[in-house]
Amino acid sequence: MTAVKRIDVDDPELDMDDGESISYRGTPFTGEVVECQRGALVSLNTYKDGVEDGPTREWYMDGALRSEGVMRDGFPVGELQIWHPNGRLAARMTMSDNGLRQLALFEWDEDGNLTKEWHAERN
């Protein structure tokens, strides 16, 4: 089994175009791109052939999970979740399988009270 290639977002050989496709040493990148701040991992995004495709995660500086979702061909698909710094769920968004349509959105305040609920109209 081949190990997943992982590079830092600040690597000077990593290039990102206006469409957010990335290449590494002139070749579309497949693997994980990480960002660290003051030694702490704050984001991990998965790419396939230069396009975001796979798990995506972000963390607060203290290591608590900030957001988690999945990208396919550069679009968010399925469920994306975002947490407040206190660990309570802040938002949950559901996207269509192709990532082109938002199906539902729920938002909560830091105390866990539902502040917004939205569902797409069914066609």
mmCIF file of N, CA and C in Angstrom:
data_model
loop_
_atom_site.group_PDB
_atom_site.id
_atom_site.type_symbol
_atom_site.label_atom_id
_atom_site.label_comp_id
_atom_site.label_asym_id
_atom_site.label_seq_id
_atom_site.Cartn_x
_atom_site.Cartn_y
_atom_site.Cartn_z
ATOM 1 N N MET A 1 0.836 -1.176 0.000
ATOM 2 C CA MET A 1 0.000 0.000 0.000
ATOM 3 C C MET A 1 0.886 1.247 0.000
ATOM 4 N N THR A 2 0.558 2.230 -0.818
ATOM 5 C CA THR A 2 1.341 3.448 -0.934
ATOM 6 C C THR A 2 0.940 4.429 0.160
ATOM 7 N N ALA A 3 1.937 5.046 0.790
ATOM 8 C CA ALA A 3 1.661 6.045 1.823
ATOM 9 C C ALA A 3 1.084 7.300 1.176
ATOM 10 N N VAL A 4 0.185 7.955 1.892
ATOM 11 C CA VAL A 4 -0.414 9.198 1.405
ATOM 12 C C VAL A 4 0.646 10.282 1.463
ATOM 13 N N LYS A 5 0.771 11.015 0.376
ATOM 14 C CA LYS A 5 1.722 12.112 0.334
ATOM 15 C C LYS A 5 1.119 13.307 1.065
ATOM 16 N N ARG A 6 1.905 13.954 1.922
ATOM 17 C CA ARG A 6 1.440 15.095 2.701
ATOM 18 C C ARG A 6 2.451 16.231 2.551
ATOM 19 N N ILE A 7 1.933 17.418 2.214
ATOM 20 C CA ILE A 7 2.798 18.591 2.103
ATOM 21 C C ILE A 7 2.185 19.751 2.880
ATOM 22 N N ASP A 8 3.025 20.703 3.227
ATOM 23 C CA ASP A 8 2.591 21.887 3.952
ATOM 24 C C ASP A 8 2.116 22.946 2.967
ATOM 25 N N VAL A 9 1.046 23.645 3.309
ATOM 26 C CA VAL A 9 0.482 24.681 2.445
ATOM 27 C C VAL A 9 1.505 25.778 2.144
ATOM 28 N N ASP A 10 2.490 25.958 3.022
ATOM 29 C CA ASP A 10 3.508 26.991 2.829
ATOM 30 C C ASP A 10 4.729 26.494 2.062
ATOM 31 N N ASP A 11 4.713 25.261 1.580
ATOM 32 C CA ASP A 11 5.835 24.731 0.809
ATOM 33 C C ASP A 11 6.039 25.604 -0.426
ATOM 34 N N PRO A 12 7.244 26.113 -0.660
ATOM 35 C CA PRO A 12 7.477 27.002 -1.806
ATOM 36 C C PRO A 12 7.271 26.334 -3.170
ATOM 37 N N GLU A 13 7.237 25.000 -3.204
ATOM 38 C CA GLU A 13 7.026 24.301 -4.472
ATOM 39 C C GLU A 13 5.553 23.982 -4.730
ATOM 40 N N LEU A 14 4.671 24.427 -3.837
ATOM 41 C CA LEU A 14 3.222 24.267 -3.982
ATOM 42 C C LEU A 14 2.662 25.516 -4.647
ATOM 43 N N ASP A 15 1.918 25.341 -5.715
ATOM 44 C CA ASP A 15 1.295 26.462 -6.424
ATOM 45 C C ASP A 15 -0.211 26.254 -6.450
ATOM 46 N N MET A 16 -0.966 27.365 -6.238
ATOM 47 C CA MET A 16 -2.425 27.324 -6.314
ATOM 48 C C MET A 16 -2.869 28.367 -7.322
ATOM 49 N N ASP A 17 -3.714 27.952 -8.289
ATOM 50 C CA ASP A 17 -4.207 28.909 -9.282
ATOM 51 C C ASP A 17 -5.465 29.603 -8.769
ATOM 52 N N ASP A 18 -6.028 30.504 -9.549
ATOM 53 C CA ASP A 18 -7.216 31.254 -9.139
ATOM 54 C C ASP A 18 -8.416 30.354 -8.876
ATOM 55 N N GLY A 19 -8.473 29.203 -9.519
ATOM 56 C CA GLY A 19 -9.567 28.257 -9.318
ATOM 57 C C GLY A 19 -9.324 27.315 -8.154
ATOM 58 N N GLU A 20 -8.252 27.554 -7.397
ATOM 59 C CA GLU A 20 -7.849 26.777 -6.238
ATOM 60 C C GLU A 20 -7.401 25.356 -6.557
ATOM 61 N N SER A 21 -7.005 25.115 -7.814
ATOM 62 C CA SER A 21 -6.342 23.855 -8.150
ATOM 63 C C SER A 21 -4.890 23.999 -7.725
ATOM 64 N N ILE A 22 -4.313 22.905 -7.242
ATOM 65 C CA ILE A 22 -2.934 22.998 -6.785
ATOM 66 C C ILE A 22 -2.027 22.058 -7.561
ATOM 67 N N SER A 23 -0.790 22.489 -7.661
ATOM 68 C CA SER A 23 0.243 21.646 -8.251
ATOM 69 C C SER A 23 1.462 21.691 -7.341
ATOM 70 N N TYR A 24 2.215 20.626 -7.379
ATOM 71 C CA TYR A 24 3.432 20.513 -6.590
ATOM 72 C C TYR A 24 4.560 20.145 -7.542
ATOM 73 N N ARG A 25 5.551 21.016 -7.604
ATOM 74 C CA ARG A 25 6.673 20.833 -8.526
ATOM 75 C C ARG A 25 6.183 20.710 -9.965
ATOM 76 N N GLY A 26 5.127 21.500 -10.288
ATOM 77 C CA GLY A 26 4.615 21.565 -11.648
ATOM 78 C C GLY A 26 3.631 20.478 -12.042
ATOM 79 N N THR A 27 3.289 19.576 -11.115
ATOM 80 C CA THR A 27 2.382 18.473 -11.410
ATOM 81 C C THR A 27 1.144 18.584 -10.517
ATOM 82 N N PRO A 28 -0.070 18.365 -11.070
ATOM 83 C CA PRO A 28 -1.258 18.381 -10.221
ATOM 84 C C PRO A 28 -1.058 17.443 -9.026
ATOM 85 N N PHE A 29 -1.350 17.954 -7.840
ATOM 86 C CA PHE A 29 -1.044 17.235 -6.599
ATOM 87 C C PHE A 29 -2.165 16.293 -6.174
ATOM 88 N N THR A 30 -1.766 15.096 -5.723
ATOM 89 C CA THR A 30 -2.672 14.141 -5.099
ATOM 90 C C THR A 30 -2.105 13.803 -3.730
ATOM 91 N N GLY A 31 -2.922 14.059 -2.696
ATOM 92 C CA GLY A 31 -2.491 13.798 -1.328
ATOM 93 C C GLY A 31 -3.118 14.800 -0.381
ATOM 94 N N GLU A 32 -2.477 14.978 0.768
ATOM 95 C CA GLU A 32 -3.002 15.874 1.794
ATOM 96 C C GLU A 32 -2.174 17.147 1.877
ATOM 97 N N VAL A 33 -2.863 18.265 2.008
ATOM 98 C CA VAL A 33 -2.216 19.556 2.228
ATOM 99 C C VAL A 33 -2.579 19.993 3.636
ATOM 100 N N VAL A 34 -1.558 20.253 4.452
ATOM 101 C CA VAL A 34 -1.787 20.631 5.841
ATOM 102 C C VAL A 34 -1.316 22.058 6.082
ATOM 103 N N GLU A 35 -1.934 22.687 7.068
ATOM 104 C CA GLU A 35 -1.502 24.005 7.510
ATOM 105 C C GLU A 35 -1.282 23.944 9.007
ATOM 106 N N CYS A 36 -0.132 24.449 9.436
ATOM 107 C CA CYS A 36 0.203 24.500 10.854
ATOM 108 C C CYS A 36 0.436 25.950 11.246
ATOM 109 N N GLN A 37 0.016 26.297 12.448
ATOM 110 C CA GLN A 37 0.275 27.615 13.008
ATOM 111 C C GLN A 37 0.875 27.426 14.385
ATOM 112 N N ARG A 38 2.036 28.004 14.599
ATOM 113 C CA ARG A 38 2.760 27.892 15.878
ATOM 114 C C ARG A 38 2.862 26.436 16.327
ATOM 115 N N GLY A 39 3.131 25.560 15.377
ATOM 116 C CA GLY A 39 3.333 24.149 15.672
ATOM 117 C C GLY A 39 2.065 23.318 15.791
ATOM 118 N N ALA A 40 0.896 23.940 15.692
ATOM 119 C CA ALA A 40 -0.373 23.206 15.812
ATOM 120 C C ALA A 40 -0.989 22.993 14.436
ATOM 121 N N LEU A 41 -1.459 21.792 14.178
ATOM 122 C CA LEU A 41 -2.167 21.483 12.938
ATOM 123 C C LEU A 41 -3.522 22.188 12.964
ATOM 124 N N VAL A 42 -3.800 23.049 11.970
ATOM 125 C CA VAL A 42 -5.076 23.776 11.951
ATOM 126 C C VAL A 42 -5.940 23.426 10.750
ATOM 127 N N SER A 43 -5.381 22.794 9.716
ATOM 128 C CA SER A 43 -6.223 22.335 8.607
ATOM 129 C C SER A 43 -5.570 21.188 7.869
ATOM 130 N N LEU A 44 -6.426 20.332 7.304
ATOM 131 C CA LEU A 44 -5.995 19.210 6.481
ATOM 132 C C LEU A 44 -7.022 19.074 5.362
ATOM 133 N N ASN A 45 -6.554 19.198 4.124
ATOM 134 C CA ASN A 45 -7.424 19.081 2.955
ATOM 135 C C ASN A 45 -6.836 18.031 2.023
ATOM 136 N N THR A 46 -7.707 17.212 1.454
ATOM 137 C CA THR A 46 -7.286 16.138 0.573
ATOM 138 C C THR A 46 -7.508 16.549 -0.874
ATOM 139 N N TYR A 47 -6.527 16.249 -1.726
ATOM 140 C CA TYR A 47 -6.585 16.615 -3.152
ATOM 141 C C TYR A 47 -6.368 15.391 -4.021
ATOM 142 N N LYS A 48 -7.000 15.429 -5.198
ATOM 143 C CA LYS A 48 -6.801 14.395 -6.209
ATOM 144 C C LYS A 48 -6.606 15.110 -7.535
ATOM 145 N N ASP A 49 -5.481 14.877 -8.164
ATOM 146 C CA ASP A 49 -5.146 15.502 -9.443
ATOM 147 C C ASP A 49 -5.303 17.020 -9.390
ATOM 148 N N GLY A 50 -4.901 17.621 -8.255
ATOM 149 C CA GLY A 50 -4.902 19.071 -8.112
ATOM 150 C C GLY A 50 -6.197 19.690 -7.641
ATOM 151 N N VAL A 51 -7.263 18.888 -7.479
ATOM 152 C CA VAL A 51 -8.578 19.405 -7.089
ATOM 153 C C VAL A 51 -8.939 18.821 -5.722
ATOM 154 N N GLU A 52 -9.536 19.655 -4.856
ATOM 155 C CA GLU A 52 -9.915 19.178 -3.530
ATOM 156 C C GLU A 52 -10.935 18.047 -3.670
ATOM 157 N N ASP A 53 -10.610 16.893 -3.075
ATOM 158 C CA ASP A 53 -11.424 15.699 -3.243
ATOM 159 C C ASP A 53 -11.124 14.748 -2.088
ATOM 160 N N GLY A 54 -12.039 14.695 -1.125
ATOM 161 C CA GLY A 54 -11.847 13.829 0.023
ATOM 162 C C GLY A 54 -12.090 14.584 1.308
ATOM 163 N N PRO A 55 -11.676 14.001 2.433
ATOM 164 C CA PRO A 55 -11.926 14.630 3.730
ATOM 165 C C PRO A 55 -11.264 16.004 3.849
ATOM 166 N N THR A 56 -11.933 16.889 4.570
ATOM 167 C CA THR A 56 -11.389 18.200 4.903
ATOM 168 C C THR A 56 -11.695 18.463 6.373
ATOM 169 N N ARG A 57 -10.681 18.931 7.108
ATOM 170 C CA ARG A 57 -10.860 19.187 8.545
ATOM 171 C C ARG A 57 -10.101 20.445 8.940
ATOM 172 N N GLU A 58 -10.650 21.132 9.945
ATOM 173 C CA GLU A 58 -9.983 22.282 10.543
ATOM 174 C C GLU A 58 -10.057 22.149 12.056
ATOM 175 N N TRP A 59 -9.021 22.669 12.742
ATOM 176 C CA TRP A 59 -8.961 22.620 14.190
ATOM 177 C C TRP A 59 -8.692 24.013 14.741
ATOM 178 N N TYR A 60 -9.160 24.250 15.949
ATOM 179 C CA TYR A 60 -8.772 25.447 16.687
ATOM 180 C C TYR A 60 -7.343 25.252 17.185
ATOM 181 N N MET A 61 -6.702 26.330 17.594
ATOM 182 C CA MET A 61 -5.312 26.259 18.051
ATOM 183 C C MET A 61 -5.133 25.323 19.247
ATOM 184 N N ASP A 62 -6.183 25.131 20.046
ATOM 185 C CA ASP A 62 -6.076 24.241 21.206
ATOM 186 C C ASP A 62 -6.267 22.770 20.838
ATOM 187 N N GLY A 63 -6.482 22.494 19.544
ATOM 188 C CA GLY A 63 -6.646 21.116 19.074
ATOM 189 C C GLY A 63 -8.078 20.662 18.931
ATOM 190 N N ALA A 64 -9.031 21.473 19.397
ATOM 191 C CA ALA A 64 -10.447 21.113 19.263
ATOM 192 C C ALA A 64 -10.878 21.189 17.802
ATOM 193 N N LEU A 65 -11.711 20.263 17.384
ATOM 194 C CA LEU A 65 -12.189 20.234 16.003
ATOM 195 C C LEU A 65 -13.043 21.466 15.716
ATOM 196 N N ARG A 66 -12.761 22.142 14.603
ATOM 197 C CA ARG A 66 -13.490 23.339 14.195
ATOM 198 C C ARG A 66 -14.508 23.036 13.095
ATOM 199 N N SER A 67 -14.114 22.205 12.110
ATOM 200 C CA SER A 67 -15.038 21.832 11.030
ATOM 201 C C SER A 67 -14.592 20.524 10.414
ATOM 202 N N GLU A 68 -15.561 19.846 9.768
ATOM 203 C CA GLU A 68 -15.273 18.556 9.141
ATOM 204 C C GLU A 68 -16.280 18.333 8.026
ATOM 205 N N GLY A 69 -15.785 17.871 6.891
ATOM 206 C CA GLY A 69 -16.654 17.582 5.766
ATOM 207 C C GLY A 69 -15.912 16.797 4.698
ATOM 208 N N VAL A 70 -16.561 16.676 3.548
ATOM 209 C CA VAL A 70 -15.989 15.947 2.415
ATOM 210 C C VAL A 70 -16.182 16.783 1.155
ATOM 211 N N MET A 71 -15.157 16.819 0.335
ATOM 212 C CA MET A 71 -15.211 17.502 -0.954
ATOM 213 C C MET A 71 -15.124 16.458 -2.062
ATOM 214 N N ARG A 72 -15.832 16.693 -3.173
ATOM 215 C CA ARG A 72 -15.743 15.850 -4.367
ATOM 216 C C ARG A 72 -15.602 16.773 -5.560
ATOM 217 N N ASP A 73 -14.518 16.596 -6.294
ATOM 218 C CA ASP A 73 -14.258 17.409 -7.487
ATOM 219 C C ASP A 73 -14.357 18.905 -7.191
ATOM 220 N N GLY A 74 -13.921 19.320 -5.987
ATOM 221 C CA GLY A 74 -13.906 20.728 -5.622
ATOM 222 C C GLY A 74 -15.187 21.261 -5.007
ATOM 223 N N PHE A 75 -16.189 20.411 -4.804
ATOM 224 C CA PHE A 75 -17.473 20.837 -4.241
ATOM 225 C C PHE A 75 -17.752 20.095 -2.936
ATOM 226 N N PRO A 76 -18.370 20.778 -1.946
ATOM 227 C CA PRO A 76 -18.743 20.082 -0.714
ATOM 228 C C PRO A 76 -19.905 19.130 -0.981
ATOM 229 N N VAL A 77 -19.819 17.918 -0.451
ATOM 230 C CA VAL A 77 -20.885 16.932 -0.623
ATOM 231 C C VAL A 77 -21.252 16.353 0.739
ATOM 232 N N GLY A 78 -22.476 15.866 0.837
ATOM 233 C CA GLY A 78 -22.905 15.248 2.088
ATOM 234 C C GLY A 78 -23.012 16.265 3.202
ATOM 235 N N GLU A 79 -22.543 15.891 4.371
ATOM 236 C CA GLU A 79 -22.722 16.734 5.550
ATOM 237 C C GLU A 79 -21.426 17.437 5.946
ATOM 238 N N LEU A 80 -21.530 18.726 6.198
ATOM 239 C CA LEU A 80 -20.437 19.540 6.725
ATOM 240 C C LEU A 80 -20.856 19.980 8.119
ATOM 241 N N GLN A 81 -19.960 19.838 9.088
ATOM 242 C CA GLN A 81 -20.254 20.257 10.453
ATOM 243 C C GLN A 81 -19.214 21.262 10.916
ATOM 244 N N ILE A 82 -19.665 22.248 11.700
ATOM 245 C CA ILE A 82 -18.806 23.287 12.254
ATOM 246 C C ILE A 82 -19.099 23.368 13.749
ATOM 247 N N TRP A 83 -18.038 23.482 14.570
ATOM 248 C CA TRP A 83 -18.192 23.551 16.010
ATOM 249 C C TRP A 83 -17.746 24.902 16.550
ATOM 250 N N HIS A 84 -18.395 25.331 17.626
ATOM 251 C CA HIS A 84 -17.958 26.508 18.373
ATOM 252 C C HIS A 84 -16.672 26.147 19.121
ATOM 253 N N PRO A 85 -15.892 27.155 19.559
ATOM 254 C CA PRO A 85 -14.672 26.860 20.335
ATOM 255 C C PRO A 85 -14.944 26.059 21.614
ATOM 256 N N ASN A 86 -16.155 26.156 22.164
ATOM 257 C CA ASN A 86 -16.480 25.409 23.389
ATOM 258 C C ASN A 86 -16.849 23.954 23.111
ATOM 259 N N GLY A 87 -16.801 23.539 21.843
ATOM 260 C CA GLY A 87 -17.070 22.151 21.480
ATOM 261 C C GLY A 87 -18.503 21.857 21.086
ATOM 262 N N ARG A 88 -19.407 22.816 21.273
ATOM 263 C CA ARG A 88 -20.802 22.603 20.866
ATOM 264 C C ARG A 88 -20.941 22.786 19.359
ATOM 265 N N LEU A 89 -21.835 22.022 18.781
ATOM 266 C CA LEU A 89 -22.086 22.118 17.347
ATOM 267 C C LEU A 89 -22.615 23.509 17.002
ATOM 268 N N ALA A 90 -22.011 24.164 16.021
ATOM 269 C CA ALA A 90 -22.418 25.501 15.587
ATOM 270 C C ALA A 90 -23.285 25.443 14.339
ATOM 271 N N ALA A 91 -22.980 24.517 13.426
ATOM 272 C CA ALA A 91 -23.751 24.431 12.184
ATOM 273 C C ALA A 91 -23.598 23.047 11.581
ATOM 274 N N ARG A 92 -24.646 22.648 10.876
ATOM 275 C CA ARG A 92 -24.620 21.409 10.093
ATOM 276 C C ARG A 92 -25.308 21.717 8.773
ATOM 277 N N MET A 93 -24.590 21.503 7.699
ATOM 278 C CA MET A 93 -25.114 21.767 6.362
ATOM 279 C C MET A 93 -25.078 20.457 5.578
ATOM 280 N N THR A 94 -26.151 20.194 4.857
ATOM 281 C CA THR A 94 -26.209 19.013 4.013
ATOM 282 C C THR A 94 -26.259 19.464 2.559
ATOM 283 N N MET A 95 -25.344 18.910 1.762
ATOM 284 C CA MET A 95 -25.252 19.230 0.342
ATOM 285 C C MET A 95 -25.628 18.006 -0.489
ATOM 286 N N SER A 96 -26.038 18.256 -1.723
ATOM 287 C CA SER A 96 -26.375 17.165 -2.640
ATOM 288 C C SER A 96 -25.124 16.343 -2.960
ATOM 289 N N ASP A 97 -25.335 15.175 -3.549
ATOM 290 C CA ASP A 97 -24.216 14.286 -3.879
ATOM 291 C C ASP A 97 -23.251 14.882 -4.886
ATOM 292 N N ASN A 98 -23.717 15.834 -5.713
ATOM 293 C CA ASN A 98 -22.809 16.470 -6.673
ATOM 294 C C ASN A 98 -22.267 17.799 -6.153
ATOM 295 N N GLY A 99 -22.705 18.225 -4.956
ATOM 296 C CA GLY A 99 -22.198 19.440 -4.339
ATOM 297 C C GLY A 99 -22.759 20.730 -4.893
ATOM 298 N N LEU A 100 -23.733 20.650 -5.770
ATOM 299 C CA LEU A 100 -24.252 21.847 -6.427
ATOM 300 C C LEU A 100 -25.496 22.413 -5.756
ATOM 301 N N ARG A 101 -26.052 21.691 -4.788
ATOM 302 C CA ARG A 101 -27.311 22.142 -4.177
ATOM 303 C C ARG A 101 -27.273 21.935 -2.672
ATOM 304 N N GLN A 102 -27.562 23.005 -1.941
ATOM 305 C CA GLN A 102 -27.679 22.893 -0.494
ATOM 306 C C GLN A 102 -29.054 22.330 -0.173
ATOM 307 N N LEU A 103 -29.108 21.292 0.655
ATOM 308 C CA LEU A 103 -30.361 20.619 0.982
ATOM 309 C C LEU A 103 -30.919 21.027 2.338
ATOM 310 N N ALA A 104 -30.037 21.331 3.278
ATOM 311 C CA ALA A 104 -30.485 21.708 4.619
ATOM 312 C C ALA A 104 -29.378 22.450 5.348
ATOM 313 N N LEU A 105 -29.796 23.304 6.289
ATOM 314 C CA LEU A 105 -28.858 24.049 7.112
ATOM 315 C C LEU A 105 -29.460 24.215 8.500
ATOM 316 N N PHE A 106 -28.674 23.895 9.516
ATOM 317 C CA PHE A 106 -29.052 24.092 10.913
ATOM 318 C C PHE A 106 -27.925 24.870 11.572
ATOM 319 N N GLU A 107 -28.264 25.855 12.411
ATOM 320 C CA GLU A 107 -27.259 26.612 13.151
ATOM 321 C C GLU A 107 -27.670 26.692 14.618
ATOM 322 N N TRP A 108 -26.674 26.642 15.510
ATOM 323 C CA TRP A 108 -26.889 26.711 16.946
ATOM 324 C C TRP A 108 -25.986 27.772 17.554
ATOM 325 N N ASP A 109 -26.438 28.400 18.658
ATOM 326 C CA ASP A 109 -25.566 29.333 19.362
ATOM 327 C C ASP A 109 -24.629 28.540 20.273
ATOM 328 N N GLU A 110 -23.737 29.238 20.979
ATOM 329 C CA GLU A 110 -22.736 28.562 21.802
ATOM 330 C C GLU A 110 -23.336 27.812 22.985
ATOM 331 N N ASP A 111 -24.599 28.101 23.305
ATOM 332 C CA ASP A 111 -25.276 27.383 24.393
ATOM 333 C C ASP A 111 -26.053 26.161 23.891
ATOM 334 N N GLY A 112 -26.037 25.935 22.575
ATOM 335 C CA GLY A 112 -26.718 24.777 22.005
ATOM 336 C C GLY A 112 -28.153 25.026 21.586
ATOM 337 N N ASN A 113 -28.580 26.296 21.575
ATOM 338 C CA ASN A 113 -29.945 26.631 21.162
ATOM 339 C C ASN A 113 -30.010 26.770 19.645
ATOM 340 N N LEU A 114 -30.968 26.109 19.027
ATOM 341 C CA LEU A 114 -31.157 26.192 17.584
ATOM 342 C C LEU A 114 -31.533 27.626 17.202
ATOM 343 N N THR A 115 -30.766 28.238 16.304
ATOM 344 C CA THR A 115 -31.025 29.620 15.886
ATOM 345 C C THR A 115 -31.496 29.717 14.443
ATOM 346 N N LYS A 116 -31.283 28.667 13.662
ATOM 347 C CA LYS A 116 -31.701 28.688 12.261
ATOM 348 C C LYS A 116 -31.939 27.264 11.796
ATOM 349 N N GLU A 117 -33.006 27.086 11.033
ATOM 350 C CA GLU A 117 -33.290 25.795 10.409
ATOM 351 C C GLU A 117 -33.845 26.074 9.031
ATOM 352 N N TRP A 118 -33.232 25.482 8.030
ATOM 353 C CA TRP A 118 -33.648 25.707 6.647
ATOM 354 C C TRP A 118 -33.584 24.384 5.900
ATOM 355 N N HIS A 119 -34.607 24.128 5.074
ATOM 356 C CA HIS A 119 -34.652 22.925 4.225
ATOM 357 C C HIS A 119 -34.992 23.359 2.805
ATOM 358 N N ALA A 120 -34.324 22.767 1.840
ATOM 359 C CA ALA A 120 -34.627 23.052 0.439
ATOM 360 C C ALA A 120 -36.016 22.524 0.101
ATOM 361 N N GLU A 121 -36.668 23.216 -0.783
ATOM 362 C CA GLU A 121 -37.972 22.719 -1.261
ATOM 363 C C GLU A 121 -37.733 21.482 -2.107
ATOM 364 N N ARG A 122 -38.587 20.524 -1.944
ATOM 365 C CA ARG A 122 -38.464 19.283 -2.734
ATOM 366 C C ARG A 122 -39.079 19.505 -4.103
ATOM 367 N N ASN A 123 -38.367 19.042 -5.118
ATOM 368 C CA ASN A 123 -38.872 19.166 -6.499
ATOM 369 C C ASN A 123 -39.520 17.881 -6.936
#
